[in-house]
Amino acid sequence: MTNLQLWTYAVVGATFCIYIFIAIKARATTTGEFYVAGKGVHPVLNGMATGADWMSAASFISMAGLIAFKGFDASVYLMGWTGGYCLLAMLLAPYLRKYGKFTVPEFIGDRFYSQTARVVAVICLIVASLTYVIGQMKGIGVAFSRFLEIPFETGLFIGMGIVFIYAVLGGMKGVTYTQIAQYVVLIFAYTVPAIFISLQLTGNPIPQLGLGSTMSGSDVYLLDKLDLVLTDLGFAAYTAQKGSTLNMFLLTMSLMIGTAGLPHVITRFFTVPKVRDARSSAGWALVFIAVLYTTAPAVGAMARLNLIDTIQADSIAPDTSQNLKIDNLPAWFTNWEKTGLLKYEDKNGDGRLQYVGAKYGDTTVQNEMTKVDRDIMVLANPEIARLPNWVIALVAAGGIAAALSTAAGLLLAISSAISHDIVKGIIAKDIDDKTELMAGRIAMAGAIVVAGYLGLNPPGFAAQVVALAFGLAASSIFPALMMGIFVKRMNNAGAVCGMLAGLGSTLVYIFMYKGWFFVKSTAMMADTPEGWIMGISPGAFGAVGALINFAVALSVCAVTKAPPEHIQHLVEDIRVPMGAGTAVDH
Amino acid sequence: MSDAQKYWKANIRLVIGCLVVWFVVSFGCGILFAQQLNGIRIGGYQLGFWFAQQGSIYTFVALIFFYAWRMNQLDRKFNVSED
């Protein structure tokens, strides 16, 4: 076993011991503890747990890679996945906390006095959460197979086993306290390599400042250097806008609204003791998220620069005599090549690699890096920068923590919807607390098995459906919740029609480009910027779907009967903090 | 107007004010006017780029805490606080 593997086993093993220890300490004994951790979580701690809940394998592993290759255009993810917290804090979280029940569909069902509305919400929740979970399972498997060199399946089973222990035993209570530990692990794992690399390149230990600094030993700014190197090599300039402004605008809006509408995030704000805690807790959540989200642009830019530097020793090189030699590749290069995420081809047979973009001036020079998967940027970054082995081991543990914490939050949202909204709410209304708790545990175990199965046999459309998760949350759940609070006259007919119209239009738009039910051959239009109506990508349509939802709901509501008196009182009641249910002691 | 209505009005005003700032820093400075702002620099950052990848996020954090602080004041003023 190599030194790196020893380190990885030690660090990952230690974090697993912590998670299991917490699981045993934080068992749930009532449904209140299982669904909302007894509403006794301190707002700062809830913020931390929300951070881990929210930041998934995609945030940890993929986002910096996206930024590295898209530059300015990737800003939509940075703003979209953080700006949603403003909407959550100001428009939803405090009011839903005041309402004081267990699940998002429950609020929708009660507020719109309609089982149909509740069932539509449950379906949206399950589809959105399940598609999300597949990605987490894949992330766990990749991290295990690459760093511990055990098979993908074994890695996935270990990950499932860990989640099983603390989520089934502890429910929301167990998930909350493990998420807090997982936040600490993942943020440490993300920032330590970033600090090292920022120091190496700019001499400034704070990555957020390093990105705006000059390169060590020169007076050229890092971003200017990157722009220059990229354009010289025939790539688009890093800081320049490439996509259309309308699409960037709508995609950012869709991600923001979708973030605020994702049930597993909203539920986290049901766990704090008071309404005012829900407001501040959203702020704390964003503080903890911002630590990673403001570091990511630095990681992306610096990783891109380091990658080019490693391959193209002399940045502009029709003369390739300084480039990376194929019989002298660094270890990380060959390791990632084995995973198929990195590929090269020595097209001109000179025994060296060259890395150029599509717009390179000399057309006889061909790009020989045939595949550089953006997902490897964060995971390979410490190796590219030749950081010590313990840092690389830490990154593996961080990636696993990010995937596990999000998976647990999603699985909890799914199992609560099944045991509380379907079993207790519709099928068997008179079951007691103990039976419902058991139903919750069984639903959780079932959800883990289904997610594991989908992780092992990912449907071909797995990558496509992430757009679907945000589209669903943005076009159906967010508008329904918002109007339920802010439009007192909103009635059942308006809400249900609005949800179905928003959901339907978004689904149709996505299916038109991705194929009906994701069967590729049935796609009706080319999924390219030229084929998109007005340049709006399928992922950006959620904002339009939300608009349709609002418009339809308000129109239908205007011509149908106002909601009954007790519903209007309910709305007045959730608008004031006074009288919120108190915390259950921990 | 009853106290409850006044409280709700004040709340809506505060939310709208915060969301205007939210919109201006992200959609305004980070997207719509980013190219124009890129003419201005702070250190190695072009200003539009900085808003899109750093500044808007810092502003979001500040906004939520400002909102929470003002709402707590309103809760006390209108006597609807939980304690």
XYZ file of C-alpha atoms in Angstrom:
669
model
C 0.000 0.000 0.000
C 1.337 3.415 -0.908
C 1.822 6.261 1.527
C -1.080 8.138 -0.089
C -3.434 5.184 0.352
C -2.459 4.818 4.008
C -3.250 8.477 4.575
C -6.559 8.159 2.747
C -7.643 5.094 4.733
C -6.692 6.850 7.970
C -8.502 10.126 7.223
C -11.630 8.606 5.664
C -11.771 5.939 8.406
C -11.502 8.573 11.149
C -14.348 10.642 9.696
C -16.545 7.518 9.445
C -15.903 6.738 13.117
C -17.097 10.251 14.007
C -20.297 9.850 11.984
C -21.136 6.514 13.612
C -20.360 7.843 17.096
C -22.815 10.715 16.490
C -25.414 8.281 15.142
C -25.343 6.304 18.402
C -25.515 9.494 20.504
C -28.394 11.094 18.579
C -31.124 8.479 18.242
C -34.653 9.662 17.503
C -37.382 8.438 19.848
C -40.408 10.432 18.597
C -41.724 11.441 15.170
C -40.941 15.073 16.105
C -37.290 14.130 16.508
C -37.313 11.952 13.410
C -38.809 14.618 11.099
C -37.576 17.948 12.519
C -35.027 17.092 15.258
C -37.508 18.175 17.946
C -37.259 21.794 16.703
C -34.358 22.297 19.099
C -31.367 22.936 16.810
C -29.368 26.122 17.479
C -29.626 28.507 14.466
C -25.857 28.643 13.900
C -25.579 24.859 14.033
C -28.601 24.545 11.760
C -26.849 26.934 9.367
C -23.827 24.651 9.360
C -25.972 21.564 8.807
C -27.806 23.381 6.003
C -24.458 24.175 4.408
C -23.507 20.481 4.333
C -27.035 19.494 3.306
C -26.942 21.934 0.408
C -23.359 21.521 -0.794
C -23.402 18.258 -2.661
C -20.885 16.240 -4.586
C -21.685 18.663 -7.429
C -20.673 21.738 -5.396
C -17.583 20.061 -3.982
C -16.315 18.111 -6.983
C -17.869 19.596 -10.120
C -18.378 23.316 -9.581
C -14.771 24.514 -9.569
C -14.204 22.405 -12.685
C -17.164 24.093 -14.362
C -15.701 27.474 -13.449
C -12.248 26.434 -14.669
C -13.565 25.644 -18.135
C -16.379 28.190 -18.467
C -14.805 31.171 -16.697
C -17.165 34.121 -16.396
C -20.178 32.184 -17.700
C -20.034 29.831 -14.697
C -20.985 32.812 -12.500
C -24.604 31.719 -12.990
C -23.965 28.743 -10.679
C -22.182 30.843 -8.064
C -24.944 33.460 -7.902
C -27.807 31.045 -8.555
C -26.926 28.581 -5.812
C -26.363 31.322 -3.198
C -28.920 34.011 -4.121
C -31.737 31.533 -3.477
C -31.025 31.850 0.249
C -32.191 35.493 0.183
C -35.538 34.309 -1.201
C -35.663 31.497 1.327
C -34.903 33.799 4.280
C -37.285 36.591 3.292
C -40.150 34.802 1.556
C -40.452 31.274 2.944
C -38.432 30.024 5.919
C -39.816 32.130 8.829
C -43.449 31.606 7.792
C -43.114 27.886 7.246
C -41.363 27.599 10.615
C -44.257 29.480 12.216
C -46.671 27.031 10.656
C -44.699 24.459 12.593
C -45.504 21.144 10.928
C -43.201 18.465 9.572
C -43.094 18.496 5.744
C -43.457 20.819 2.743
C -46.335 18.883 1.089
C -48.160 19.023 4.427
C -48.158 22.830 4.336
C -49.310 22.888 0.711
C -52.095 20.378 1.454
C -53.328 22.298 4.537
C -53.026 25.795 3.095
C -54.879 24.878 -0.090
C -57.262 22.509 1.763
C -56.678 19.966 -0.969
C -55.334 16.409 -1.004
C -54.645 16.868 -4.740
C -52.288 19.753 -4.015
C -50.571 17.647 -1.363
C -50.118 14.694 -3.728
C -48.779 16.928 -6.543
C -46.275 18.347 -4.045
C -45.252 14.851 -2.910
C -44.650 13.768 -6.515
C -42.537 16.857 -7.277
C -40.585 16.300 -4.070
C -39.853 12.649 -4.760
C -38.840 13.177 -8.413
C -36.633 16.164 -7.573
C -34.978 14.486 -4.573
C -34.486 11.073 -6.163
C -32.788 12.481 -9.268
C -30.509 14.449 -6.990
C -29.604 11.426 -4.903
C -28.339 9.457 -7.924
C -25.572 12.026 -8.422
C -24.521 11.775 -4.774
C -24.296 8.003 -4.945
C -22.116 8.291 -8.045
C -19.890 10.826 -6.256
C -19.366 8.455 -3.312
C -18.478 5.596 -5.657
C -15.996 7.691 -7.675
C -14.241 9.033 -4.577
C -13.829 5.546 -3.142
C -12.680 3.885 -6.350
C -10.163 6.568 -7.246
C -8.561 7.120 -3.840
C -8.902 3.800 -2.034
C -8.686 1.804 -5.254
C -11.534 -0.453 -4.256
C -14.307 -1.269 -6.764
C -16.993 1.345 -7.390
C -19.743 -1.001 -6.092
C -17.953 -1.726 -2.807
C -17.469 2.002 -2.241
C -21.144 2.601 -2.854
C -22.181 -0.156 -0.399
C -19.931 1.278 2.324
C -21.410 4.734 1.780
C -24.969 3.368 1.858
C -24.196 1.446 5.046
C -22.974 4.571 6.838
C -26.025 6.623 5.795
C -28.250 3.707 6.788
C -26.885 3.662 10.344
C -27.341 7.323 11.154
C -30.370 8.185 9.046
C -32.527 5.207 10.019
C -31.581 5.397 13.701
C -31.499 9.148 14.143
C -33.796 10.579 11.468
C -33.471 14.359 11.256
C -31.770 14.489 14.654
C -29.007 12.093 13.637
C -28.718 13.625 10.170
C -28.410 17.143 11.611
C -25.530 16.370 13.941
C -23.627 14.292 11.391
C -24.112 17.066 8.823
C -22.463 19.501 11.225
C -19.439 17.196 11.457
C -19.499 16.681 7.693
C -19.507 20.435 7.101
C -16.323 20.798 9.142
C -14.652 17.971 7.203
C -15.692 19.211 3.771
C -14.862 22.883 4.293
C -11.452 22.016 5.731
C -10.829 19.695 2.784
C -11.823 22.373 0.291
C -9.978 25.356 1.712
C -6.657 23.779 2.756
C -5.543 22.880 -0.790
C -6.893 26.212 -2.041
C -4.731 28.075 0.492
C -1.657 26.057 -0.497
C -2.191 26.701 -4.201
C -2.962 30.376 -3.729
C 0.282 30.706 -1.761
C 2.244 28.914 -4.470
C 0.896 31.027 -7.299
C 0.394 34.457 -5.755
C 2.009 34.447 -2.311
C -1.362 35.399 -0.797
C -2.789 32.759 1.588
C -6.419 33.878 1.140
C -7.689 32.409 -2.156
C -10.396 35.093 -2.551
C -7.646 37.746 -2.500
C -5.126 35.607 -4.368
C -7.458 35.476 -7.367
C -7.237 39.274 -7.603
C -3.470 39.431 -6.978
C -0.368 39.394 -9.104
C 1.561 36.193 -9.853
C 4.456 35.472 -7.491
C 7.634 37.173 -8.654
C 5.958 39.225 -11.361
C 3.677 42.227 -11.629
C 1.139 40.549 -13.950
C -2.278 39.884 -12.394
C -3.267 36.207 -12.241
C -6.532 36.747 -14.139
C -4.796 38.792 -16.859
C -2.170 36.084 -17.237
C -4.904 33.448 -17.523
C -6.791 35.474 -20.157
C -3.574 35.952 -22.106
C -2.472 32.312 -21.970
C -5.928 31.053 -22.937
C -6.386 33.391 -25.907
C -2.826 32.669 -27.099
C -3.648 28.969 -27.095
C -6.902 29.515 -28.990
C -9.343 29.181 -26.065
C -11.943 31.824 -25.155
C -10.762 34.480 -22.673
C -11.517 33.477 -19.070
C -13.202 36.677 -17.916
C -15.172 37.257 -21.145
C -18.868 36.418 -21.533
C -19.512 33.607 -24.001
C -23.221 32.705 -23.725
C -26.250 34.913 -24.329
C -27.236 37.440 -21.657
C -30.903 36.375 -21.632
C -29.963 32.756 -20.991
C -27.530 33.701 -18.201
C -30.249 35.843 -16.636
C -32.925 33.137 -16.743
C -30.580 30.331 -15.682
C -29.464 32.341 -12.642
C -33.102 33.090 -11.791
C -34.121 29.430 -12.208
C -31.321 28.225 -9.958
C -32.195 30.829 -7.316
C -35.908 30.030 -7.276
C -35.155 26.321 -7.491
C -32.775 26.532 -4.534
C -35.442 28.244 -2.436
C -37.995 25.622 -3.501
C -36.030 22.427 -2.853
C -37.833 20.582 -0.032
C -34.758 19.077 1.623
C -33.364 22.578 2.176
C -36.669 24.108 3.340
C -37.202 21.324 5.888
C -33.927 22.226 7.598
C -35.551 25.483 8.746
C -38.310 23.529 10.510
C -35.721 22.368 13.042
C -34.896 25.672 14.779
C -36.650 26.732 18.004
C -38.080 30.113 16.919
C -39.284 32.086 13.903
C -36.516 34.620 14.296
C -34.016 31.745 14.426
C -35.256 30.676 10.983
C -34.373 34.137 9.616
C -30.885 34.314 11.097
C -30.220 30.640 10.451
C -30.628 31.238 6.703
C -27.952 33.924 7.042
C -25.628 31.547 8.883
C -26.263 28.864 6.281
C -25.192 31.276 3.571
C -22.084 32.304 5.538
C -20.985 28.674 5.687
C -21.873 28.122 2.032
C -20.128 31.340 0.961
C -16.833 30.097 2.415
C -16.798 27.402 -0.263
C -18.555 29.385 -2.993
C -16.145 32.327 -2.860
C -13.138 29.950 -2.760
C -14.347 27.972 -5.774
C -13.606 30.729 -8.368
C -10.013 30.855 -7.123
C -9.715 27.066 -7.239
C -11.131 27.028 -10.779
C -8.878 29.724 -12.215
C -5.745 28.435 -10.485
C -6.411 24.816 -11.459
C -6.800 25.829 -15.110
C -3.543 27.752 -15.012
C -1.721 24.862 -13.310
C -3.106 22.328 -15.777
C -1.934 24.336 -18.774
C 1.416 24.982 -17.125
C 1.967 21.267 -16.551
C 1.303 20.346 -20.175
C 2.320 23.428 -22.145
C 5.577 24.211 -20.366
C 6.140 27.174 -22.635
C 2.720 28.727 -22.914
C 2.763 29.559 -26.630
C 4.459 26.756 -28.420
C 4.391 25.967 -32.076
C 7.794 24.668 -31.052
C 6.777 21.874 -28.678
C 10.241 20.993 -27.401
C 9.353 22.230 -23.903
C 5.993 20.437 -23.617
C 5.163 17.510 -21.373
C 6.879 14.306 -22.491
C 4.606 11.282 -22.857
C 7.140 8.845 -21.418
C 7.561 11.109 -18.403
C 3.957 11.768 -17.328
C 3.305 12.644 -13.668
C 1.611 9.992 -11.491
C -1.738 11.845 -11.260
C -1.906 11.949 -15.028
C -1.664 8.181 -15.432
C -3.980 7.586 -12.424
C -6.756 9.696 -13.904
C -6.169 8.246 -17.344
C -7.065 4.847 -15.860
C -10.487 6.213 -14.844
C -11.158 7.304 -18.424
C -11.737 10.901 -17.366
C -8.461 12.050 -18.922
C -7.373 11.046 -22.430
C -4.641 12.059 -24.849
C -3.484 11.112 -28.323
C -0.071 11.965 -29.739
C -1.382 13.060 -33.115
C 1.847 14.426 -34.545
C 3.978 11.628 -33.064
C 6.591 13.915 -31.471
C 6.384 12.124 -28.099
C 5.112 15.267 -26.388
C 1.656 16.629 -25.589
C 0.191 19.896 -26.768
C -2.959 21.511 -25.411
C -4.606 24.113 -27.666
C -8.131 25.402 -28.267
C -10.370 25.439 -31.317
C -9.388 28.963 -32.322
C -5.619 28.414 -32.358
C -4.077 30.437 -35.195
C -1.904 27.736 -36.724
C -4.383 25.109 -37.939
C -1.657 22.496 -38.444
C -1.226 22.357 -34.661
C -3.767 19.885 -33.280
C -5.031 19.574 -29.718
C -3.753 16.313 -28.228
C -5.636 16.430 -24.912
C -8.671 14.654 -26.307
C -10.533 14.513 -22.997
C -10.135 16.552 -19.813
C -13.257 15.852 -17.729
C -14.053 18.916 -15.659
C -14.942 16.719 -12.674
C -11.300 15.849 -12.091
C -10.225 19.460 -11.512
C -10.889 19.595 -7.760
C -9.852 16.012 -7.040
C -6.651 16.172 -9.111
C -5.844 19.761 -8.178
C -3.716 18.957 -5.084
C -1.783 16.362 -7.078
C -1.235 18.718 -10.016
C 0.095 21.305 -7.559
C 2.253 18.587 -5.873
C 0.775 19.089 -2.412
C 1.597 16.659 0.444
C -0.262 13.324 0.632
C -2.304 14.209 3.720
C -3.897 17.075 1.798
C -4.892 14.737 -1.022
C -6.349 12.282 1.528
C -8.320 15.144 3.054
C -9.854 16.008 -0.316
C -11.075 12.409 -0.666
C -12.721 12.557 2.783
C -14.231 15.953 1.952
C -15.766 14.733 -1.289
C -17.296 11.752 0.513
C -18.609 14.007 3.316
C -20.246 16.360 0.799
C -21.947 13.481 -1.004
C -23.052 11.669 2.190
C -24.520 14.759 3.867
C -26.592 15.751 0.844
C -27.716 12.179 0.224
C -28.925 11.871 3.837
C -30.874 15.150 3.648
C -32.554 14.112 0.407
C -33.375 10.620 1.660
C -34.925 12.138 4.759
C -37.122 14.433 2.641
C -38.249 11.429 0.595
C -38.959 9.153 3.566
C -40.843 11.907 5.467
C -43.027 12.532 2.424
C -43.831 8.813 2.240
C -44.421 8.110 5.936
C -45.996 11.441 6.921
C -47.781 12.687 3.787
C -48.777 9.404 2.153
C -49.063 6.834 4.999
C -50.183 9.071 7.882
C -51.820 11.762 5.730
C -53.801 9.661 3.272
C -53.677 5.870 3.775
C -53.835 5.311 7.548
C -54.813 8.531 9.286
C -55.250 7.065 12.756
C -51.862 5.378 13.331
C -50.104 6.379 16.551
C -46.767 8.151 16.885
C -44.828 4.936 17.434
C -46.195 3.229 14.334
C -45.549 6.333 12.234
C -41.961 6.442 13.509
C -41.543 2.829 12.440
C -43.073 3.667 9.039
C -40.564 6.527 8.770
C -37.634 4.184 9.467
C -38.890 1.612 6.958
C -39.431 4.328 4.311
C -35.888 5.574 4.964
C -34.425 2.084 4.572
C -36.416 1.611 1.377
C -35.295 4.971 -0.022
C -31.646 4.088 0.644
C -32.021 0.778 -1.204
C -33.714 2.459 -4.198
C -31.084 5.218 -4.307
C -28.313 2.634 -4.076
C -29.842 0.625 -6.904
C -30.095 3.743 -9.083
C -26.511 4.630 -8.153
C -25.318 1.226 -9.353
C -27.483 1.244 -12.484
C -27.721 4.944 -13.287
C -30.366 5.595 -15.928
C -28.816 7.018 -19.094
C -30.415 10.347 -18.402
C -28.888 10.781 -14.920
C -26.873 13.829 -15.916
C -29.838 15.457 -17.669
C -32.225 15.263 -14.760
C -30.399 17.694 -12.514
C -31.962 20.410 -14.659
C -35.267 18.691 -13.999
C -34.832 18.844 -10.199
C -34.330 22.615 -10.244
C -36.970 23.114 -12.915
C -39.564 21.234 -10.835
C -38.747 23.054 -7.612
C -38.726 26.442 -9.349
C -41.870 26.015 -11.431
C -44.116 24.148 -8.991
C -43.071 24.225 -5.336
C -41.659 27.742 -4.883
C -44.591 29.699 -6.408
C -47.152 27.582 -4.502
C -45.420 28.214 -1.185
C -44.909 31.903 -1.841
C -48.496 32.574 -2.874
C -49.708 30.469 0.048
C -48.069 33.012 2.352
C -48.278 36.315 0.474
C -51.613 36.047 -1.374
C -54.297 35.555 1.256
C -57.006 35.058 -1.363
C -55.137 32.252 -3.161
C -57.471 29.232 -3.213
C -57.208 25.531 -3.984
C -58.246 25.812 -7.664
C -55.708 28.569 -8.361
C -52.845 26.813 -6.604
C -53.431 23.417 -8.208
C -53.885 24.888 -11.719
C -50.781 27.037 -11.244
C -48.638 24.132 -10.068
C -49.776 21.905 -12.926
C -49.279 24.665 -15.530
C -45.786 25.533 -14.253
C -44.811 21.899 -13.970
C -46.314 20.948 -17.336
C -44.743 23.769 -19.327
C -41.311 23.136 -17.781
C -41.508 19.390 -18.432
C -42.607 19.927 -22.047
C -39.773 22.382 -22.688
C -37.175 20.030 -21.198
C -38.603 16.993 -23.046
C -38.600 18.876 -26.377
C -34.820 19.100 -26.200
C -33.863 16.052 -24.126
C -36.418 13.654 -25.612
C -39.811 12.657 -24.190
C -39.173 10.979 -20.845
C -35.500 11.338 -21.732
C -35.663 8.900 -24.648
C -33.084 10.659 -26.793
C -34.484 9.693 -30.201
C -37.776 11.473 -29.453
C -36.141 14.884 -28.999
C -37.884 17.370 -31.263
C -35.265 20.111 -31.415
C -31.494 20.358 -31.297
C -30.221 20.922 -27.760
C -27.784 23.660 -28.800
C -27.811 27.444 -28.320
C -29.002 27.775 -31.938
C -31.904 25.364 -31.404
C -33.165 26.910 -28.144
C -36.247 29.142 -28.397
C -34.944 32.695 -27.934
C -31.687 31.111 -26.767
C -33.252 29.795 -23.538
C -31.629 26.499 -22.483
C -33.849 23.745 -20.980
C -32.146 24.249 -17.599
C -33.018 27.940 -17.637
C -36.719 27.400 -18.296
C -37.653 26.961 -14.620
C -37.925 30.736 -14.208
C -40.351 30.945 -17.140
C -42.292 27.982 -15.699
C -42.529 29.824 -12.374
C -43.872 32.892 -14.155
C -46.499 30.762 -15.901
C -47.420 29.236 -12.527
C -47.907 32.681 -10.931
C -49.931 33.967 -13.908
C -52.237 30.941 -14.146
C -52.767 30.703 -10.372
C -53.640 34.390 -10.010
C -56.017 34.339 -13.007
C -57.856 31.180 -11.908
C -58.016 32.448 -8.336
C -59.579 35.736 -9.495
C -62.599 34.008 -11.048
C -63.151 31.283 -8.402
C -64.380 31.309 -4.816
C -62.209 32.789 -2.048
C -60.784 30.260 0.439
C -62.858 29.479 3.566
C -62.538 31.717 6.606
C -60.391 29.363 8.685
C -57.794 29.263 5.882
C -57.670 33.063 5.784
C -57.102 33.025 9.548
C -54.349 30.480 9.081
C -52.588 32.844 6.652
C -52.923 35.768 9.067
C -51.541 33.580 11.810
C -48.391 32.436 9.967
C -47.577 36.060 9.126
C -46.787 36.926 12.763
C -44.080 35.174 14.770
C -45.964 35.256 18.099
C -47.255 31.899 19.280
C -44.923 29.543 17.407
C -44.761 26.063 18.913
C -41.911 25.714 21.385
C -38.912 23.482 21.171
C -38.850 19.938 22.403
C -35.995 19.527 24.819
C -32.888 17.781 23.500
C -55.375 50.402 9.669
C -54.909 47.777 12.368
C -51.537 47.056 13.927
C -51.388 43.685 12.188
C -51.874 45.369 8.807
C -49.227 47.979 9.597
C -46.788 45.262 10.666
C -47.384 43.349 7.432
C -47.003 46.531 5.319
C -43.692 47.372 7.012
C -42.533 43.792 6.450
C -43.400 43.927 2.733
C -41.593 47.259 2.354
C -38.477 45.815 3.971
C -38.560 42.679 1.794
C -38.986 44.724 -1.394
C -36.087 46.992 -0.427
C -33.825 44.009 0.244
C -34.833 42.251 -2.971
C -34.077 45.388 -5.018
C -30.505 45.299 -3.701
C -30.428 41.512 -4.273
C -31.452 42.053 -7.903
C -29.100 44.952 -8.572
C -25.901 43.255 -7.322
C -26.504 39.908 -9.021
C -28.601 40.414 -12.145
C -27.559 44.053 -12.582
C -23.856 44.253 -11.753
C -23.100 40.557 -12.336
C -24.954 39.990 -15.616
C -26.706 42.901 -17.372
C -24.051 45.566 -16.814
C -21.086 43.279 -16.138
C -19.359 44.087 -19.434
C -19.602 47.836 -18.854
C -18.384 47.506 -15.255
C -15.442 45.406 -16.421
C -13.795 48.663 -17.506
C -13.279 49.448 -13.795
C -10.743 47.369 -11.873
C -10.123 46.537 -8.241
C -6.709 44.921 -8.063
C -6.628 42.116 -10.609
C -10.416 41.833 -10.698
C -12.542 43.454 -13.388
C -15.488 44.894 -11.457
C -18.292 43.078 -13.328
C -16.440 39.770 -12.977
C -15.868 40.467 -9.276
C -19.568 41.108 -8.658
C -20.505 37.936 -10.537
C -18.073 35.621 -8.722
C -17.487 37.312 -5.342
C -19.326 40.562 -4.591
C -22.885 39.389 -5.091
C -22.361 36.503 -2.638
C -20.984 38.805 0.084
C -23.938 41.141 -0.459
C -26.434 38.256 -0.140
C -24.995 37.346 3.267
C -25.135 40.944 4.501
C -28.708 41.317 3.209
C -30.067 38.329 5.120
C -28.543 39.491 8.416
C -29.824 43.035 7.816
C -33.301 41.662 7.113
C -33.241 39.454 10.227
C -32.114 42.381 12.396
C -34.782 44.768 11.029
C -37.515 42.141 11.354
C -36.623 41.574 15.002
C -37.014 45.336 15.543
C -40.405 45.290 13.799
C -41.513 42.271 15.853
C -40.794 44.166 19.070
C -42.274 47.451 17.839
C -45.575 45.824 16.927
C -45.521 43.477 19.882
C -45.666 40.284 17.876
C -42.315 38.913 19.034
C -42.208 35.373 20.382
C -40.797 36.359 23.783
